[in-house]
Coordinates of C-alpha atoms in Angstrom, one line a residue:
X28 CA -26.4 6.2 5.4
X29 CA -26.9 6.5 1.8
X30 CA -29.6 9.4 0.7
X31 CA -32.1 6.8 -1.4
X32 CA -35.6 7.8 -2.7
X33 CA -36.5 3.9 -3.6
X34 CA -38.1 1.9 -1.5
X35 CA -36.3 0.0 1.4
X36 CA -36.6 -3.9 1.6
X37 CA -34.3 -6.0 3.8
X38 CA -31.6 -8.2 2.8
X39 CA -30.8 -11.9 2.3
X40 CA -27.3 -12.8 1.8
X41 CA -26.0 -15.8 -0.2
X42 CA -22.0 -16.5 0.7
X43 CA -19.2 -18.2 -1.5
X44 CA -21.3 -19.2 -4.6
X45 CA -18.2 -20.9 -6.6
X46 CA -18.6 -19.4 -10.0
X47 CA -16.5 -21.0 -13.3
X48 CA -14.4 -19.0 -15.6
X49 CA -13.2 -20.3 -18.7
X50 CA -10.5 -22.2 -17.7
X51 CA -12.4 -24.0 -15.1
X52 CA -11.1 -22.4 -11.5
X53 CA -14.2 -21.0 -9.5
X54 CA -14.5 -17.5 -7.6
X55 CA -15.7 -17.2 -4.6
X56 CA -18.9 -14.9 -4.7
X57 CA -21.3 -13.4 -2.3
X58 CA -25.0 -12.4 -3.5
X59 CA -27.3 -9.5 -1.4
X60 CA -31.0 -9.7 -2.2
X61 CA -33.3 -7.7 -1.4
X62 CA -35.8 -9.2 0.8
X63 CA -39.1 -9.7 2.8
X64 CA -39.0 -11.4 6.2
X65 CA -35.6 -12.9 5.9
X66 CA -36.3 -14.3 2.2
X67 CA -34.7 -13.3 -1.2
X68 CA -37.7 -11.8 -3.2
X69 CA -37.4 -13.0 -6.9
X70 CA -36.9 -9.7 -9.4
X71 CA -35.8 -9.7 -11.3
X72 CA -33.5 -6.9 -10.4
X73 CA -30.6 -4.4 -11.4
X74 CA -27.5 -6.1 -10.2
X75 CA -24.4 -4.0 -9.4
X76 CA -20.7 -6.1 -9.7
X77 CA -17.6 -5.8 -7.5
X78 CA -14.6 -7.5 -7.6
X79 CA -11.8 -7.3 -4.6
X80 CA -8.4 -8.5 -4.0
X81 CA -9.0 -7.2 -0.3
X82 CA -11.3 -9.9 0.8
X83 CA -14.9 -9.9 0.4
X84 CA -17.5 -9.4 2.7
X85 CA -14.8 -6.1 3.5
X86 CA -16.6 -2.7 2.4
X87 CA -15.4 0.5 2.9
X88 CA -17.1 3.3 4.4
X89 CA -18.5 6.5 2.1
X90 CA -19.4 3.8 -0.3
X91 CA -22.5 1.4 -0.4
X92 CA -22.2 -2.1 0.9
X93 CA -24.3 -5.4 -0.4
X94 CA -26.8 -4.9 2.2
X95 CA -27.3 -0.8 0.9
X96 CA -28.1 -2.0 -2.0
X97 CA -30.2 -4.8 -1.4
X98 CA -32.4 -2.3 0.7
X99 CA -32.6 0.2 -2.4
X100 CA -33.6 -2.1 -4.7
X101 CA -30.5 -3.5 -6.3
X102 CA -28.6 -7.3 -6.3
X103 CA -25.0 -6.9 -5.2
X104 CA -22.5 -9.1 -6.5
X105 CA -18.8 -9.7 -4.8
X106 CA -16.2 -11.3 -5.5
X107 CA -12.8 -12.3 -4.8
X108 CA -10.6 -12.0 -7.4
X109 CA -8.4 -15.5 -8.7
X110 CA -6.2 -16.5 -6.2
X111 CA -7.4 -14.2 -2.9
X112 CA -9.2 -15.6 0.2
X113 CA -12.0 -18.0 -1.1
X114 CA -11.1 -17.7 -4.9
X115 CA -8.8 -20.4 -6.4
X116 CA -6.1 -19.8 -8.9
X117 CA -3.2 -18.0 -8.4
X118 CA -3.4 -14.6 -8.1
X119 CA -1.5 -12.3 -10.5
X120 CA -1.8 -8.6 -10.2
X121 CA -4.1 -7.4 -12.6
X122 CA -3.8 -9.2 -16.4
X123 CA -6.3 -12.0 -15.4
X124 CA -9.2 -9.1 -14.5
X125 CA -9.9 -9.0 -18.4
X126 CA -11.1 -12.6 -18.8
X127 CA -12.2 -13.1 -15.3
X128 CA -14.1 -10.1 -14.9
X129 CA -15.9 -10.7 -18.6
X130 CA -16.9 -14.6 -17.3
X131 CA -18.4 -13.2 -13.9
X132 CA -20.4 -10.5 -16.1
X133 CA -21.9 -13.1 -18.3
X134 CA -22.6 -15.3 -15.4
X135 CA -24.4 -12.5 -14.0
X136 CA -27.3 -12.2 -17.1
X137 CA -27.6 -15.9 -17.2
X138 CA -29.4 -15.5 -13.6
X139 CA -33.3 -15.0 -13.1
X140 CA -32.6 -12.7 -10.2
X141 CA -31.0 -10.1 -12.9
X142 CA -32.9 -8.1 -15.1
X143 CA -30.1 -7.9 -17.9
X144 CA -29.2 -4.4 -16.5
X145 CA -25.5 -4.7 -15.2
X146 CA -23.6 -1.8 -13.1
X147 CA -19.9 -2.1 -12.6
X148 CA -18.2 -0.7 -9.7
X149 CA -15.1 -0.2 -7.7
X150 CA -12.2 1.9 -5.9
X151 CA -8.4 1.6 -6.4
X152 CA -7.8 -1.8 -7.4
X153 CA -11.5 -3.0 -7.9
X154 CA -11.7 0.3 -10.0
X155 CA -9.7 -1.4 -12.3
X156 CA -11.4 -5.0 -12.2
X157 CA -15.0 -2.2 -13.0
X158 CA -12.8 -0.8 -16.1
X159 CA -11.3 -4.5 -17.4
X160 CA -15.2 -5.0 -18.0
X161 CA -16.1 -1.6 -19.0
X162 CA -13.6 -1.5 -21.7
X163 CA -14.7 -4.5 -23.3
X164 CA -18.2 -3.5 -23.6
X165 CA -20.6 -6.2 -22.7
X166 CA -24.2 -6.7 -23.8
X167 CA -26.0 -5.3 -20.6
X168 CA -23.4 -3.3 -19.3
X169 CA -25.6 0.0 -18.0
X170 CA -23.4 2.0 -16.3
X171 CA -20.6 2.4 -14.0
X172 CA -18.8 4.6 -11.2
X173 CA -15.0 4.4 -10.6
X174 CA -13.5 5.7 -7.8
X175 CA -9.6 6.5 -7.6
X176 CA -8.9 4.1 -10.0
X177 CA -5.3 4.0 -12.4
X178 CA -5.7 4.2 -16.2
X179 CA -2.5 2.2 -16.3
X180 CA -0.6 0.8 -13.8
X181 CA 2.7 1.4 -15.6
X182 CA 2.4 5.1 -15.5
X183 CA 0.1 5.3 -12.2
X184 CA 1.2 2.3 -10.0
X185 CA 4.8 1.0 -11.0
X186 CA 7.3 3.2 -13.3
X187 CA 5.8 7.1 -12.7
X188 CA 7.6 9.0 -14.7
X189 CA 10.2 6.4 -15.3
X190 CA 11.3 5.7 -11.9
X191 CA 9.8 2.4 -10.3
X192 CA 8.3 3.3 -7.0
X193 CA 10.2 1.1 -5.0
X194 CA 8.3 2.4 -1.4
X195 CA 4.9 1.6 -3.3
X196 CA 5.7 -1.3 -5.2
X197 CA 7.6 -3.4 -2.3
X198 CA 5.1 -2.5 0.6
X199 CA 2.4 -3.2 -1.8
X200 CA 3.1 -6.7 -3.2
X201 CA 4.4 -7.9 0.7
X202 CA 1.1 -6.9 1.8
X203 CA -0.7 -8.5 -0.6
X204 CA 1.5 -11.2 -0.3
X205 CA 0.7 -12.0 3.4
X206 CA -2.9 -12.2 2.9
X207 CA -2.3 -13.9 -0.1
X208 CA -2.6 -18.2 -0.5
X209 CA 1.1 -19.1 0.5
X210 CA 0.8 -17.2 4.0
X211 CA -3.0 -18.4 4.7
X212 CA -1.6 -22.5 4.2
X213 CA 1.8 -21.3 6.7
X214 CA 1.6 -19.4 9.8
X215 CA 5.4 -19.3 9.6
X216 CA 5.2 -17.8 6.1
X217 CA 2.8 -15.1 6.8
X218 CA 4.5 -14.2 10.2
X219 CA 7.8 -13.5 7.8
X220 CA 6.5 -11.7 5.4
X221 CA 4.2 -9.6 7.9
X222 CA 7.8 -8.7 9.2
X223 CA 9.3 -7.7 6.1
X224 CA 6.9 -4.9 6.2
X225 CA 8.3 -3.6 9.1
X226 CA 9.5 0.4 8.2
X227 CA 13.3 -0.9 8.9
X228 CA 12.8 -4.1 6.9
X229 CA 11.1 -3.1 4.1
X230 CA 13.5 -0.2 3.5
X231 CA 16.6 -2.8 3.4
X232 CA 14.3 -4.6 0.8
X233 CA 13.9 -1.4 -1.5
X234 CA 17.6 -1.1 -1.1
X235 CA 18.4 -4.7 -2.5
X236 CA 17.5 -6.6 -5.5
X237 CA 17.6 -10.7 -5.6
X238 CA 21.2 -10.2 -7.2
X239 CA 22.8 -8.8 -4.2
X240 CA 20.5 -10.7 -2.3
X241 CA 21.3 -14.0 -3.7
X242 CA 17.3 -14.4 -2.8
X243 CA 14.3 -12.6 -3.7
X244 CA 12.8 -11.0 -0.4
X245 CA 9.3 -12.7 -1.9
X246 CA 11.1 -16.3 -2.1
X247 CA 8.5 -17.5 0.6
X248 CA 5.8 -16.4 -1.7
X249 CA 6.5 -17.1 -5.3
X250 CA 3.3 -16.4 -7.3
X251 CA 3.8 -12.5 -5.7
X252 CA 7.4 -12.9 -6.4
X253 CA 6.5 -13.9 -10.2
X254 CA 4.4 -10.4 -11.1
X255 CA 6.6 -8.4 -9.0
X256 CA 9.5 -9.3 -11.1
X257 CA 7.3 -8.6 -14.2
X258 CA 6.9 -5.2 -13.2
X259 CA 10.7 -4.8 -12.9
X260 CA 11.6 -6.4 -16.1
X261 CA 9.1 -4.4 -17.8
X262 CA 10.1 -0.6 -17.4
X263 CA 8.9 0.5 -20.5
X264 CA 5.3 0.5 -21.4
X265 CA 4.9 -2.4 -23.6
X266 CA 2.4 -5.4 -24.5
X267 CA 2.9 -6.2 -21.0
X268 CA 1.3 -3.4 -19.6
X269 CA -1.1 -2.7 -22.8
X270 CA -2.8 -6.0 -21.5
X271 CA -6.6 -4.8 -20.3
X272 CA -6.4 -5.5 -16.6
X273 CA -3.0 -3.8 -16.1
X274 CA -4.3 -0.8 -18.5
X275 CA -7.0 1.2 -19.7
X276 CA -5.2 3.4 -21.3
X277 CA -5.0 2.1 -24.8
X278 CA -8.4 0.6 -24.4
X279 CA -10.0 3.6 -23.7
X280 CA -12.2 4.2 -26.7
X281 CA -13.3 0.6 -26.9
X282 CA -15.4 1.1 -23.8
X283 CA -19.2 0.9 -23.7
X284 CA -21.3 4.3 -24.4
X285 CA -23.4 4.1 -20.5
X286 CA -23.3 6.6 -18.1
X287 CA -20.1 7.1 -16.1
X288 CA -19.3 8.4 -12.7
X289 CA -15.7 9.7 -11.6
X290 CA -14.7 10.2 -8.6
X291 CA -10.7 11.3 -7.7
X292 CA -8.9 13.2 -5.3
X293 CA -6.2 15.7 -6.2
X294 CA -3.4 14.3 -4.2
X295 CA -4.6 10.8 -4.8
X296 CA -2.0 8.6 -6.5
X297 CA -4.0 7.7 -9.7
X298 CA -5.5 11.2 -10.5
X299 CA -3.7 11.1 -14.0
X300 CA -5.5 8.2 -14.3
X301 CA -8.5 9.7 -13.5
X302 CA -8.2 12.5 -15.8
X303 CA -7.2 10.1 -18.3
X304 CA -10.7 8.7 -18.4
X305 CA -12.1 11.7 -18.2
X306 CA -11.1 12.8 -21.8
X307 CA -11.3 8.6 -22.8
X308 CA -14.7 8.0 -21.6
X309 CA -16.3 11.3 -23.2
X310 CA -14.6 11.5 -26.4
X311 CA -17.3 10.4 -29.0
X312 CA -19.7 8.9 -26.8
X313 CA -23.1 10.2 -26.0
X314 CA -23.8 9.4 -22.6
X315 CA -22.8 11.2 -19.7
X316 CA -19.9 11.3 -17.9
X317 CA -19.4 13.5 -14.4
X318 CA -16.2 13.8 -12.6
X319 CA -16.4 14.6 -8.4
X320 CA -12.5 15.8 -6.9
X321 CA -11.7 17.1 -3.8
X322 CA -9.4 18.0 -2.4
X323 CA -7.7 14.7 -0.8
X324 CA -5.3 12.0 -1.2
X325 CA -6.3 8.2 -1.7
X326 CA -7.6 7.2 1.9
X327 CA -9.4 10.4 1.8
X328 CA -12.5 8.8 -0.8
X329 CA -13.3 6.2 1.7
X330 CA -14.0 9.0 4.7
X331 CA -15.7 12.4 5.1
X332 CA -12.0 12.9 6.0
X333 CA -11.1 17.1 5.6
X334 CA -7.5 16.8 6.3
X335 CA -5.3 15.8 3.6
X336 CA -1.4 15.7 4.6
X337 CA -0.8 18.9 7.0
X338 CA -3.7 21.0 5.7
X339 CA -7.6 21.1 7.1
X340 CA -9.3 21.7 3.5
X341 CA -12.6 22.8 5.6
X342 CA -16.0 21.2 6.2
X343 CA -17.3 21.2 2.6
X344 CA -14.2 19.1 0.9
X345 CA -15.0 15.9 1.2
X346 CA -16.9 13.8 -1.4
X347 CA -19.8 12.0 0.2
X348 CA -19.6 9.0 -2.3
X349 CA -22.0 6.9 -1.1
X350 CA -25.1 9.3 -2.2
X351 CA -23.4 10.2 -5.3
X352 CA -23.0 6.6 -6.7
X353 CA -26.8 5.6 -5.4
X354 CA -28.0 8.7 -7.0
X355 CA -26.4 8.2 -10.3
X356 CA -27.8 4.3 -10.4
X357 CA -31.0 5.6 -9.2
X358 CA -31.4 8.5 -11.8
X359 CA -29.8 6.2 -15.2
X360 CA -30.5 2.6 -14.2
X361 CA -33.9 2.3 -12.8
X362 CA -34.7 6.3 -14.4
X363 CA -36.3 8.0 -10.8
X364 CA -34.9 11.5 -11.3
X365 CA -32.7 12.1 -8.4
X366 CA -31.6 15.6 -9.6
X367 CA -28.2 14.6 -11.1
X368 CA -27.5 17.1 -14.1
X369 CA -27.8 15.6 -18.0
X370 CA -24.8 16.3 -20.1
X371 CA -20.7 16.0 -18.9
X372 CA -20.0 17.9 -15.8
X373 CA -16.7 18.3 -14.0
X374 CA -17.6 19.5 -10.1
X375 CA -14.6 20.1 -8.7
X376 CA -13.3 21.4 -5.0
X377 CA -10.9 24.7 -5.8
X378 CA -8.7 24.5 -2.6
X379 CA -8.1 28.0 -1.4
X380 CA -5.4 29.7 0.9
X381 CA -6.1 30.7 4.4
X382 CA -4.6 33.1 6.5
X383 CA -1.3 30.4 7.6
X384 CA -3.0 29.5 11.0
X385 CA -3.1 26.6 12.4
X386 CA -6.6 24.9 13.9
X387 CA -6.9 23.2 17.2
X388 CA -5.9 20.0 15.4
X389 CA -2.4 21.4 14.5
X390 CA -3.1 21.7 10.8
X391 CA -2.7 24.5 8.4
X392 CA -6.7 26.0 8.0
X393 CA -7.1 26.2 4.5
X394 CA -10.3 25.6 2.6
X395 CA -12.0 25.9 -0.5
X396 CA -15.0 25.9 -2.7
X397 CA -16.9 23.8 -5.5
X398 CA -16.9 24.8 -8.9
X399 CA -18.6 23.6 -11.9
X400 CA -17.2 23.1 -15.3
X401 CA -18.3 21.4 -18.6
X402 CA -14.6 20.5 -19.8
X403 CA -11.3 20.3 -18.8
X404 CA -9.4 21.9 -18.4
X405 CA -11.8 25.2 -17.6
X406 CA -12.2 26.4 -21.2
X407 CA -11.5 29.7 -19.6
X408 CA -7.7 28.7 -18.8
X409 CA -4.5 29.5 -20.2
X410 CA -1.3 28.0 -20.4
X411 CA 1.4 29.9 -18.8
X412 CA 4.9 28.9 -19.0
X413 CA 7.2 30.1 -16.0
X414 CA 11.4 29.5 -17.1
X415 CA 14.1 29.1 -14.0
X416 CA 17.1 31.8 -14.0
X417 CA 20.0 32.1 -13.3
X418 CA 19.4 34.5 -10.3
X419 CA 17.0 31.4 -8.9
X420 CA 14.0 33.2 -10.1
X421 CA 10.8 31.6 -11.6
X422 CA 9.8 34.3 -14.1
X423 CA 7.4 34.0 -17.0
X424 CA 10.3 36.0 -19.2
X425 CA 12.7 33.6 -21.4
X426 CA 16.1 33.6 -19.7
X427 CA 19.9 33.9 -20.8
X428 CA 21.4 30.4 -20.7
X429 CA 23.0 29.2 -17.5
X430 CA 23.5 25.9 -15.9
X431 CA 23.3 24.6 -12.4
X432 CA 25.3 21.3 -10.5
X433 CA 24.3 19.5 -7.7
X434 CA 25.8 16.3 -6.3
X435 CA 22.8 13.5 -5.5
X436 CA 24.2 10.7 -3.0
X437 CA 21.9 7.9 -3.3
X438 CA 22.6 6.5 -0.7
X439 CA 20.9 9.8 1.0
X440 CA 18.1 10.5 -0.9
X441 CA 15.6 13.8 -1.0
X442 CA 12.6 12.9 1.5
X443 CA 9.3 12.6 -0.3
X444 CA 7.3 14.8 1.8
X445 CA 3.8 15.1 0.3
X446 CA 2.1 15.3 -2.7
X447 CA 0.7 12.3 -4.8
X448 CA 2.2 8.9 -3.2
X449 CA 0.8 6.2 -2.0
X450 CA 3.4 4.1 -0.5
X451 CA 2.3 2.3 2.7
X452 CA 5.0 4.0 4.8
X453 CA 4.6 7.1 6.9
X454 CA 5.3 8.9 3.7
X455 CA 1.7 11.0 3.7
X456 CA 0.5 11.9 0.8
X457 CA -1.6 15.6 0.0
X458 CA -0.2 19.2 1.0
X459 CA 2.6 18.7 3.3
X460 CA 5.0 21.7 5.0
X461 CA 8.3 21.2 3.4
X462 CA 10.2 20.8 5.8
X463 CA 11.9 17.3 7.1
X464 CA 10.8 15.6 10.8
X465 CA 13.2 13.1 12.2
X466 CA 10.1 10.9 12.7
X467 CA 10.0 10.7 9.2
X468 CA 11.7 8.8 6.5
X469 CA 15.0 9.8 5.1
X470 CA 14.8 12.7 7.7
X471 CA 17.9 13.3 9.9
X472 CA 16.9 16.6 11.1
X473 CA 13.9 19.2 11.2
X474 CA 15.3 22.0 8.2
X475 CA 13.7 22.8 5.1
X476 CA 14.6 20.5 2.4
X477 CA 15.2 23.9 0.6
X478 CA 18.2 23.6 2.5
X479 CA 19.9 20.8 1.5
X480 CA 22.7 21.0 -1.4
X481 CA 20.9 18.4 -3.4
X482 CA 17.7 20.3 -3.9
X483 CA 17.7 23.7 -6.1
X484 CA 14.8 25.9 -5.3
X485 CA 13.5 28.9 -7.9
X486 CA 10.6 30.9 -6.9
X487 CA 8.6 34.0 -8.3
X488 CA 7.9 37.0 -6.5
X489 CA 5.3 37.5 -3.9
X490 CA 2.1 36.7 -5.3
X491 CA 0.5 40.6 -5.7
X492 CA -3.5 38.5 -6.6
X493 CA -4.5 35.3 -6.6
X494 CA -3.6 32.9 -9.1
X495 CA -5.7 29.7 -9.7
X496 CA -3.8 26.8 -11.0
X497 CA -5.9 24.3 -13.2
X498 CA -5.0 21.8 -15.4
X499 CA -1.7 19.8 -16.4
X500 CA 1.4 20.9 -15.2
X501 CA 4.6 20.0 -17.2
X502 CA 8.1 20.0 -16.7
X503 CA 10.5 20.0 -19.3
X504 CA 14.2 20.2 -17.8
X505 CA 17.2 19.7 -19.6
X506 CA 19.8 17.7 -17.8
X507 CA 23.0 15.9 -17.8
X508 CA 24.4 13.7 -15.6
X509 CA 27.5 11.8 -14.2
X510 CA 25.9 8.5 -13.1
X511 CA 24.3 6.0 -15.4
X512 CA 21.1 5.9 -14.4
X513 CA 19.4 9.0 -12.0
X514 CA 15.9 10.3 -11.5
X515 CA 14.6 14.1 -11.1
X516 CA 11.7 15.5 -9.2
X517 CA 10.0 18.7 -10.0
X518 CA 7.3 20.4 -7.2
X519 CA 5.2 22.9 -7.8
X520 CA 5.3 24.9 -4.5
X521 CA 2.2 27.2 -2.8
X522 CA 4.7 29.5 -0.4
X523 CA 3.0 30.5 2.5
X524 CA 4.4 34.1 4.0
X525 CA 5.5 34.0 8.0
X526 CA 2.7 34.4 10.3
X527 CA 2.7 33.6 14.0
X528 CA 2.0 29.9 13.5
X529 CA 4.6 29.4 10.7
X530 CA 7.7 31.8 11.5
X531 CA 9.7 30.8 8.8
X532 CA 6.3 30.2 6.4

C-alpha cells in the first residue's frame, strides 16, 4: 500500500478511450477517476501520464497503479504505445515516443477533468516515453519520476561500449515481437516466435545474421524485423539514435525546470543512464532533483526484493518506490508537505562486505547502509588510478612496459556472470560469484573463470582497511589484435578471502 496523507476516494475506470495523434492513428487509453459511489467526481484534478509497450491495464508492483492514484486524489492516464495491444500503428521501438507522447500530453490539458497540472511517469521503457515528453518541455508539465530508465538506448540498450548486445537485443525484440500485432492476428506466428525464444533457439539466432541465414529470424514479423535491423545498421551513435525517443542524451538540457525524481539500481542495466540525468536534469535548473539507488539490478525496482545476483544486500536495501513517487507528487504537485527534503539530494544504499557467509537462502550475507550526498560523485572523493603489471599486480604505482597475449575463440566465449545486463536469459544480473555453473550459459564446467586462458586477472594486495568505491570507473587498455573486429571486457572485482562457506573465496 502506498503511505498517502490525502484523502481516499474510490475509483471509476474508463477503458480504451481512442485518442488521435497527429497523423490520425488513435491510442488506446485507460482513465482512473477518483470517485464517490461508483461515479467519476468532476475536478478538476492533477493527472499523472503513463505510456507502456507492455500492455495496459498491467502495473507493476512497488509502484502506484490507476486505482492508487485515483484514491489519493490524482487522474491516471495509460496508454499503449502505437502499434501494442489496443493502440493502432505500427510499433517501432522508441523514435515515435517524441510526437506521440507530446499529442497525448496536449490531449490531456484539453480535458475538464485536468487541472493543467501534468506529472509524467514511467520504468524501463515507459521511463523513456516520461523523458520523450520531459525533454520537450510542455506547458503544464509539473513534474516527473523516472525509474531505471536509459539516457540513450545506443549506449544503454543496443551498442554498450561498442559491442551490440546480441543476448539483450535478440531476446528483447522476439519478445516484443510475440505480443506484438503480427502474432495477436496468427496463432501460428506467435507460437513460432514464442519458440525462437527458447534458451537453445535464441542462442542459434545470436549466432547468425539474415546473410547466413538467407532469412531474418524476425521474417514472420516484419515491423520488429524493420527497427531491429536499424539498430544493427546503426553502430555508431548518429541522427538515428540522437532522435528524442531513442535518446535523451543530447536533449538533456532542453528539458522542463519541475521537480524530478530518480530512482536506479546499481546493477541495473541503465544506471549510466541514470546518472546521466542526474548531472542533465540539475545542471542550471532550479528545481529539485533527488536520486534513490540501491543496491539491485533491474527487476529489483519493481519488488522489495534484497537479493540481487548471489548476494542478500540485507533488509534495508530495497527502494520502496511506491511511497517515494506518491510523496514527491504529494509534497510538489498538490504542496502538502510530506517531509521530502528541498534542494538536490542523492540517497544512496553503500553496499558493505560481510563476513563471506552464506544465509539460509544460499546467498552471500552482505549488507549495507544509506548515505546522503548533495552531488556526485561525494565531493569528498578522489580519483585513484590503479595500473596492471607485469607480475599480474594491480598497484597504484606506474609500471615498466610489458605486454600480455591471449587467444579469444569466439566460438567459446567468456560467460557473462554478473554485473549490469539485462538479457532475458538465465544470465543474472547484480554481484555474482565468479565462478562458471554448467546450468549456466557458455558454462562447460564449475571453475573459476580466473582460470580459463582467455581471461587475464591482476589483483592488489589484501585489502589492510576498507575502501569505498564511488563514482565512474574507467578503463583505458591499450590493445592490439589479430582478428578484424574483437571486443574486451574489463570487471572490477570485490575478492572475498576463504571462509568456511566459500573455501576457495
Amino acid at each position: 500500500a502506498v503511505d498517502s496523507s490525502t484523502p481516499q476516494y474510490g475509483v471509476a475506470v474508463v477503458r480504451d478511450v481512442m485518442v488521435s495523434m497527429r497523423d490520425g492513428v488513435k491510442l488506446a487509453t485507460d482513465l482512473y477517476f477518483p470517485a464517490s459511489d461508483g461515479q467519476a467526481l468532476p475536478g478538476p484534478w492533477p493527472t499523472v501520464l503513463e505510456r507502456t509497450p507492455y500492455g495496459k491495464p498491467r502495473f507493476y508492483a512497488n509502484a502506484p497503479d490507476g486505482p492508487e492514484y485515483a484514491r489519493n486524489g490524482y487522474v491516471m492516464v495509460v496508454q499503449d504505445v502505437r502499434g501494442k495491444y489496443n493502440s493502432e500503428g505500427i510499433f517501432s521501438n522508441y523514435p515515435q515516443e517524441g510526437p506521440d507522447g507530446l499529442d497525448t500530453f496536449n490531449w490531456i490539458t484539453q480535458q475538464t477533468w485536468s487541472n493543467g497540472q501534468i506529472i509524467i511517469t514511467g520504468s524501463s521503457y515507459f521511463a523513456s516515453t516520461a523523458q520523450a515528453i520531459l525533454v520537450q518541455n510542455p506547458p503544464g508539465l509539473v513534474a516527473a519520476a523516472i525509474r531505471v530508465g536509459p539516457g540513450n538506448y545506443h549506449e544503454d540498450g543496443a551498442w554498450r561500449g561498442g559491442a551490440f548486445l546480441l543476448s539483450h537485443n535478440i531476446n528483447y525484440v522476439l519478445r516484443l515481437a510475440a505480443e506484438g500485432h503480427e502474432a495477436r492476428a496468427d496463432p501460428a506466428v506467435e507460437k513460432a516466435l514464442q519458440a525462437n525464444r527458447l534458451i537453445e533457439n535464441s542462442f542459434r539466432l545470436m549466432r547468425l545474421s539474415p546473410l547466413t541465414l538467407g532469412f531474418s529470424p524476425l521474417a514472420l514479423a516484419p515491423s520488429y524485423d524493420k527497427w531491429y535491423q536499424d539498430w544493427q545498421n546503426h553502430e555508431r551513435y548518429d541522427d538515428y539514435w540522437q532522435t528524442i525517443g531513442n535518446g535523451v542524451t543530447k536533449h538533456l538540457s532542453n528539458a522542463a525546470d519541475v521537480p524530478i525524481l530518480l530512482i536506479g539500481e546499481w546493477y541495473d542495466a541503465f544506471l549510466g543512464g541514470t546518472l546521466d540525468q542526474l548531472t542533465g536534469y540539475t545542471e542550471g535548473g532550479r528545481s529539485p532533483v533527488h536520486l534513490v539507488i540501491s543496491g539491485g539490478e533491474h527487476g529489483n525496482v519493481y519488488s522489495l526484493r534484497t537479493t540481487s545476483g548471489d548476494v542478500d544486500l540485507g533488509p534495508t536495501s530495497p527502494i520502496h518506490v511506491g511511497t517515494e513517487m506518491m510523496k514527491w507528487f504529494d509534497q510538489h504537485v498538490k504542496g502538502i508537505d510530506r517531509g521530502v527534503k528541498s534542494g538536490n539530494l542523492i540517497r544512496a544504499f553503500r553496499i558493505e562486505g560481510g563476513e563471506g557467509i552464506k544465509n539460509a537462502a544460499g546467498n552471500l550475507q552482505a549488507g549495507g547502509t544509506w548515505q546522503e550526498f548533495t552531488e556526485w560523485p561525494p565531493a569528498d572523493s578522489r580519483p585513484v588510478s590503479y595500473y596492471l603489471s607485469a607480475d599480474r599486480s594491480l598497484t597504484t604505482t606506474s609500471p615498466l612496459e610489458g605486454a600480455f597475449t591471449y587467444s579469444h575463440d569466439p566460438a567459446n566465449p567468456v560467460p557473462a556472470l554478473g554485473g549490469r545486463v539485462s538479457s532475458g536469459l538465465p544470465v543474472r544480473a547484480g554481484p555474482q560469484d565468479q565462478r562458471c555453473r554448467v546450468e549456466l550459459p557458455h558454462c562447460d564446467d564449475n571453475q573459476p573463470l580466473r582460470l580459463r586462458p582467455d581471461v587475464l586477472v591482476f589483483e592488489t594486495p589484501g585489502l589492510e582497511r576498507d575502501l569505498e568505491v564511488s563514482g565512474p570507473v574507467v578503463a583505458r587498455v591499450w590493445v592490439s589484435s589479430s582478428a578484424v573486429d574483437t571486443d574486451f571486457v574489463v570487471k572490477l572485482i570485490d575478492q572475498y578471502p576463504p571462509s568456511p562457506d566459500y573455501p576457495e573465496g
